[in-house]
Amino acid sequence: MTPTVEYVESKIKFFNDLVFGSCLPPIPVKLSRARTYLGRVQFRVRRNLFGRVTGCTDFLMRISVMYDFPERELEDVILHEMIHYYIAWKGLRDKSAHGPLFRSYMNRVNRDFGRNVRISYKAAQTDFIKDHERR
């Protein structure tokens, strides 16, 4: 399945209601032709005069259209990015991008909602590159 902005936005709304208790504000979505990632959440970190982080702003979710995933796997990619969005929006701190906090949310989503969100999809990416891109 090749994602569209409308599809991704509808899934974000669905999962925001189901998984995140409707606490996340809408996030702009852009499609990308990236080959190095399936999804990415970008944002700016705000700092005070002393260099301390005071929050995040200018959120954007990018989803690559270079891969043709089954719908369920695309949903898991969107959920993966939504976990990043949730952590940043709430101002929570983790030890790394996929640290203990991220992993605990991921494991909860997988357990409670029967999902298969993963840390990395790199091994599977080559299996799902669009046929016309292989030629």
Coordinates of N, CA and C in Angstrom, one line a residue:
M1 N 0.8 -1.2 0.0 CA 0.0 0.0 0.0 C 0.9 1.2 0.0
T2 N 0.6 2.1 -0.9 CA 1.3 3.4 -0.9 C 0.5 4.4 -0.1
P3 N 1.2 5.1 0.9 CA 0.4 6.0 1.7 C 0.1 7.3 0.9
T4 N -1.0 7.9 1.4 CA -1.4 9.3 0.9 C -1.5 10.1 2.2
V5 N -1.4 11.4 2.1 CA -1.6 12.3 3.2 C -2.9 12.1 3.9
E6 N -4.0 11.9 3.2 CA -5.3 11.7 3.7 C -5.3 10.4 4.5
Y7 N -4.7 9.4 4.0 CA -4.7 8.1 4.7 C -3.9 8.2 6.0
V8 N -2.7 8.8 6.0 CA -1.9 8.9 7.2 C -2.6 9.8 8.2
E9 N -3.2 10.9 7.8 CA -3.9 11.7 8.7 C -5.1 11.0 9.4
S10 N -5.8 10.2 8.6 CA -6.9 9.4 9.2 C -6.5 8.4 10.2
K11 N -5.3 7.8 9.9 CA -4.8 6.8 10.9 C -4.2 7.5 12.1
I12 N -3.6 8.6 12.0 CA -3.2 9.4 13.1 C -4.4 9.7 14.0
K13 N -5.5 10.2 13.4 CA -6.6 10.5 14.2 C -7.2 9.2 14.9
F14 N -7.3 8.1 14.2 CA -7.8 6.9 14.7 C -6.9 6.4 15.9
F15 N -5.6 6.4 15.7 CA -4.7 5.9 16.8 C -4.6 6.9 17.9
N16 N -4.7 8.2 17.6 CA -4.7 9.2 18.7 C -5.9 8.9 19.6
D17 N -7.1 8.7 19.1 CA -8.3 8.4 19.9 C -8.1 7.0 20.6
L18 N -7.7 6.0 19.9 CA -7.6 4.7 20.5 C -6.5 4.5 21.5
V19 N -5.3 4.9 21.1 CA -4.1 4.6 21.8 C -3.7 5.7 22.8
F20 N -3.8 6.9 22.4 CA -3.3 8.0 23.1 C -4.3 8.9 23.8
G21 N -5.6 8.4 23.9 CA -6.6 9.1 24.6 C -6.9 10.5 24.0
S22 N -6.7 10.7 22.8 CA -7.0 11.9 22.1 C -6.2 13.1 22.6
C23 N -5.1 12.9 23.2 CA -4.3 13.9 23.8 C -3.4 14.7 22.8
L24 N -3.1 14.1 21.7 CA -2.2 14.7 20.7 C -2.9 15.7 19.8
P25 N -2.4 16.9 19.6 CA -3.0 17.8 18.6 C -2.6 17.2 17.2
P26 N -3.4 17.7 16.2 CA -3.1 17.2 14.8 C -1.6 17.6 14.5
I27 N -1.0 16.8 13.7 CA 0.4 17.0 13.3 C 0.4 17.1 11.7
P28 N 1.0 18.1 11.2 CA 1.1 18.1 9.7 C 1.8 16.9 9.2
V29 N 1.4 16.4 8.0 CA 2.0 15.2 7.4 C 2.5 15.6 6.0
K30 N 3.7 15.1 5.7 CA 4.3 15.3 4.4 C 4.8 13.9 3.9
L31 N 4.6 13.7 2.6 CA 5.1 12.5 2.0 C 6.5 12.7 1.5
S32 N 7.3 11.7 1.6 CA 8.7 11.8 1.2 C 9.1 10.7 0.3
R33 N 10.2 11.0 -0.5 CA 10.7 10.0 -1.4 C 12.0 9.4 -0.7
A34 N 12.1 9.5 0.6 CA 13.3 9.0 1.3 C 13.4 7.5 1.2
R35 N 14.7 7.1 1.0 CA 15.0 5.6 1.0 C 15.6 5.2 2.3
T36 N 16.0 6.2 3.1 CA 16.7 5.9 4.4 C 15.8 5.8 5.6
Y37 N 14.6 6.1 5.5 CA 13.6 5.9 6.6 C 12.2 5.7 6.0
L38 N 11.4 5.0 6.8 CA 10.0 4.8 6.5 C 9.1 5.9 7.0
G39 N 9.5 6.4 8.2 CA 8.7 7.5 8.8 C 9.7 8.3 9.7
R40 N 9.3 9.5 10.0 CA 10.1 10.4 10.8 C 9.2 11.5 11.4
V41 N 9.5 11.7 12.7 CA 8.8 12.9 13.3 C 9.9 13.9 13.5
Q42 N 9.7 15.1 13.0 CA 10.6 16.2 13.2 C 10.0 17.3 14.0
F43 N 10.8 18.0 14.8 CA 10.4 19.1 15.6 C 11.6 20.0 16.0
R44 N 11.3 21.2 16.5 CA 12.3 22.0 17.0 C 12.3 22.0 18.5
V45 N 13.4 22.0 19.1 CA 13.5 22.0 20.6 C 13.7 23.5 21.0
R46 N 12.8 23.9 21.9 CA 12.9 25.2 22.5 C 13.8 25.2 23.7
R47 N 14.6 26.2 23.9 CA 15.5 26.3 25.1 C 15.3 27.7 25.7
N48 N 15.6 27.8 27.0 CA 15.5 29.1 27.7 C 16.9 29.7 27.6
L49 N 17.1 30.8 28.2 CA 18.4 31.6 28.2 C 19.5 30.8 28.7
F50 N 19.2 29.8 29.6 CA 20.3 29.0 30.2 C 20.5 27.7 29.4
G51 N 19.9 27.5 28.3 CA 20.1 26.4 27.5 C 19.3 25.2 27.9
R52 N 18.4 25.3 28.8 CA 17.6 24.2 29.3 C 16.4 24.0 28.3
V53 N 16.0 22.8 28.0 CA 14.9 22.5 27.1 C 13.6 22.9 27.8
T54 N 12.8 23.7 27.1 CA 11.5 24.1 27.7 C 10.3 23.5 26.9
G55 N 10.6 22.8 25.9 CA 9.5 22.2 25.1 C 9.9 22.0 23.6
C56 N 9.0 21.5 22.9 CA 9.2 21.3 21.5 C 8.1 22.0 20.7
T57 N 8.4 22.3 19.4 CA 7.4 23.0 18.6 C 7.7 22.6 17.1
D58 N 6.8 23.1 16.2 CA 6.9 22.8 14.8 C 7.0 21.3 14.4
F59 N 6.1 20.6 14.9 CA 6.1 19.1 14.7 C 5.7 18.9 13.2
L60 N 6.3 17.8 12.7 CA 6.0 17.4 11.3 C 6.2 15.9 11.2
M61 N 5.3 15.1 10.6 CA 5.5 13.7 10.4 C 5.8 13.5 8.9
R62 N 6.8 12.8 8.6 CA 7.2 12.5 7.2 C 7.0 11.0 7.0
I63 N 6.4 10.6 5.9 CA 6.2 9.1 5.6 C 6.7 8.9 4.2
S64 N 7.6 7.9 4.0 CA 8.1 7.7 2.7 C 7.1 6.9 1.9
V65 N 7.1 7.3 0.6 CA 6.2 6.6 -0.4 C 7.1 5.7 -1.2
M66 N 8.3 5.5 -0.9 CA 9.2 4.6 -1.7 C 9.0 3.1 -1.4
Y67 N 8.2 2.8 -0.4 CA 8.0 1.4 0.0 C 6.5 1.1 -0.1
D68 N 6.3 -0.2 -0.4 CA 4.9 -0.7 -0.6 C 4.6 -1.7 0.4
F69 N 4.2 -1.3 1.6 CA 4.0 -2.2 2.7 C 2.6 -2.7 2.7
P70 N 2.3 -3.8 3.3 CA 0.9 -4.2 3.6 C 0.4 -3.1 4.6
E71 N -0.9 -2.9 4.5 CA -1.6 -1.9 5.3 C -1.2 -2.0 6.8
R72 N -1.3 -3.2 7.3 CA -1.0 -3.3 8.8 C 0.4 -2.9 9.2
E73 N 1.3 -3.2 8.3 CA 2.7 -2.8 8.6 C 2.9 -1.2 8.5
L74 N 2.2 -0.7 7.5 CA 2.2 0.8 7.4 C 1.6 1.4 8.7
E75 N 0.5 0.9 9.2 CA -0.1 1.4 10.4 C 0.9 1.3 11.6
D76 N 1.7 0.2 11.6 CA 2.7 0.1 12.7 C 3.8 1.1 12.6
V77 N 4.2 1.5 11.3 CA 5.1 2.6 11.1 C 4.6 3.9 11.6
I78 N 3.3 4.1 11.3 CA 2.6 5.4 11.8 C 2.6 5.4 13.3
L79 N 2.2 4.2 13.9 CA 2.2 4.2 15.4 C 3.6 4.4 16.0
H80 N 4.6 3.8 15.3 CA 6.0 4.1 15.8 C 6.3 5.6 15.9
E81 N 6.0 6.3 14.8 CA 6.2 7.7 14.8 C 5.3 8.5 15.8
M82 N 4.1 8.0 16.0 CA 3.3 8.6 17.0 C 3.8 8.5 18.4
I83 N 4.5 7.4 18.7 CA 5.1 7.2 20.0 C 6.2 8.3 20.2
H84 N 7.0 8.5 19.1 CA 8.0 9.6 19.2 C 7.3 10.9 19.4
Y85 N 6.2 11.2 18.7 CA 5.5 12.4 18.8 C 4.9 12.6 20.2
Y86 N 4.4 11.5 20.8 CA 3.8 11.6 22.1 C 4.9 12.0 23.1
I87 N 6.0 11.3 23.1 CA 7.1 11.5 24.0 C 7.6 13.0 23.9
A88 N 7.8 13.5 22.7 CA 8.2 14.9 22.5 C 7.2 15.9 22.9
W89 N 5.9 15.6 22.5 CA 4.8 16.5 22.9 C 4.7 16.7 24.4
K90 N 4.8 15.6 25.1 CA 4.6 15.6 26.5 C 5.9 16.1 27.3
G91 N 6.9 16.3 26.5 CA 8.2 16.8 27.2 C 8.9 15.8 28.0
L92 N 8.6 14.5 27.7 CA 9.3 13.4 28.4 C 10.7 13.2 27.9
R93 N 11.5 12.7 28.8 CA 12.9 12.5 28.4 C 13.2 11.0 28.4
D94 N 14.0 10.6 27.4 CA 14.5 9.2 27.3 C 16.0 9.3 27.1
K95 N 16.6 8.1 27.3 CA 18.1 8.1 27.2 C 18.6 8.1 25.7
S96 N 17.7 7.8 24.8 CA 18.1 7.8 23.4 C 16.8 7.8 22.6
A97 N 16.9 7.9 21.3 CA 15.6 7.9 20.4 C 14.8 6.7 20.7
H98 N 15.4 5.6 20.9 CA 14.6 4.3 21.1 C 15.0 3.7 22.5
G99 N 15.1 4.6 23.5 CA 15.5 4.2 24.8 C 14.4 3.5 25.6
P100 N 14.6 3.3 26.9 CA 13.7 2.6 27.7 C 12.3 3.1 27.7
L101 N 12.1 4.4 27.7 CA 10.8 5.0 27.7 C 10.1 4.7 26.4
F102 N 10.7 4.9 25.2 CA 10.1 4.6 23.9 C 9.8 3.1 23.9
R103 N 10.7 2.2 24.3 CA 10.4 0.8 24.3 C 9.3 0.4 25.2
S104 N 9.1 1.0 26.3 CA 8.0 0.7 27.2 C 6.7 1.1 26.6
Y105 N 6.6 2.2 25.9 CA 5.4 2.6 25.2 C 5.1 1.7 24.1
M106 N 6.2 1.3 23.3 CA 6.0 0.4 22.2 C 5.5 -0.9 22.7
N107 N 6.1 -1.5 23.7 CA 5.7 -2.8 24.2 C 4.2 -2.7 24.7
R108 N 3.8 -1.6 25.3 CA 2.4 -1.5 25.8 C 1.5 -1.4 24.6
V109 N 1.8 -0.7 23.6 CA 1.0 -0.6 22.4 C 0.8 -2.0 21.8
N110 N 2.0 -2.7 21.6 CA 1.9 -4.0 21.0 C 1.1 -5.0 21.9
R111 N 1.3 -4.9 23.2 CA 0.5 -5.9 24.1 C -1.0 -5.5 24.1
D112 N -1.3 -4.3 24.4 CA -2.7 -3.9 24.6 C -3.5 -3.8 23.3
F113 N -2.9 -3.5 22.2 CA -3.6 -3.3 21.0 C -3.3 -4.3 19.9
G114 N -2.5 -5.4 20.2 CA -2.2 -6.4 19.3 C -1.5 -6.0 18.1
R115 N -0.5 -5.0 18.3 CA 0.2 -4.5 17.2 C 1.6 -5.2 17.1
N116 N 2.4 -4.8 16.1 CA 3.7 -5.3 15.9 C 4.7 -4.1 15.6
V117 N 4.6 -3.1 16.4 CA 5.5 -1.9 16.3 C 6.9 -2.4 16.6
R118 N 7.9 -2.0 15.8 CA 9.3 -2.4 16.0 C 10.2 -1.2 16.1
I119 N 11.4 -1.4 16.6 CA 12.4 -0.3 16.6 C 12.9 0.0 15.2
S120 N 13.2 -1.1 14.4 CA 13.8 -0.9 13.1 C 13.0 -1.8 12.1
Y121 N 12.8 -1.2 10.9 CA 12.2 -1.9 9.8 C 13.2 -2.1 8.7
K122 N 14.5 -1.8 9.0 CA 15.5 -1.8 7.9 C 15.6 -3.2 7.2
A123 N 15.6 -4.2 7.9 CA 15.7 -5.6 7.3 C 14.6 -5.8 6.3
A124 N 13.4 -5.3 6.7 CA 12.2 -5.5 5.8 C 12.1 -4.6 4.7
Q125 N 12.8 -3.4 4.7 CA 12.6 -2.4 3.7 C 12.9 -2.9 2.3
T126 N 13.9 -3.7 2.1 CA 14.2 -4.1 0.8 C 13.2 -5.0 0.2
D127 N 12.4 -5.7 1.0 CA 11.4 -6.6 0.6 C 10.2 -5.8 0.0
F128 N 10.1 -4.5 0.5 CA 8.9 -3.8 0.1 C 9.2 -2.6 -0.8
I129 N 10.4 -2.5 -1.3 CA 10.7 -1.4 -2.3 C 9.8 -1.6 -3.5
K130 N 9.2 -0.6 -3.9 CA 8.2 -0.7 -5.0 C 8.9 -1.3 -6.2
D131 N 8.2 -2.2 -6.9 CA 8.7 -2.9 -8.0 C 9.4 -2.0 -9.1
H132 N 8.8 -0.9 -9.4 CA 9.4 0.0 -10.4 C 10.7 0.6 -9.9
E133 N 10.9 0.6 -8.7 CA 12.2 1.2 -8.1 C 13.3 0.2 -8.2
R134 N 13.0 -1.1 -8.3 CA 14.0 -2.1 -8.4 C 14.7 -2.2 -9.8
R135 N 14.0 -1.7 -10.8 CA 14.4 -1.9 -12.1 C 15.5 -0.9 -12.5

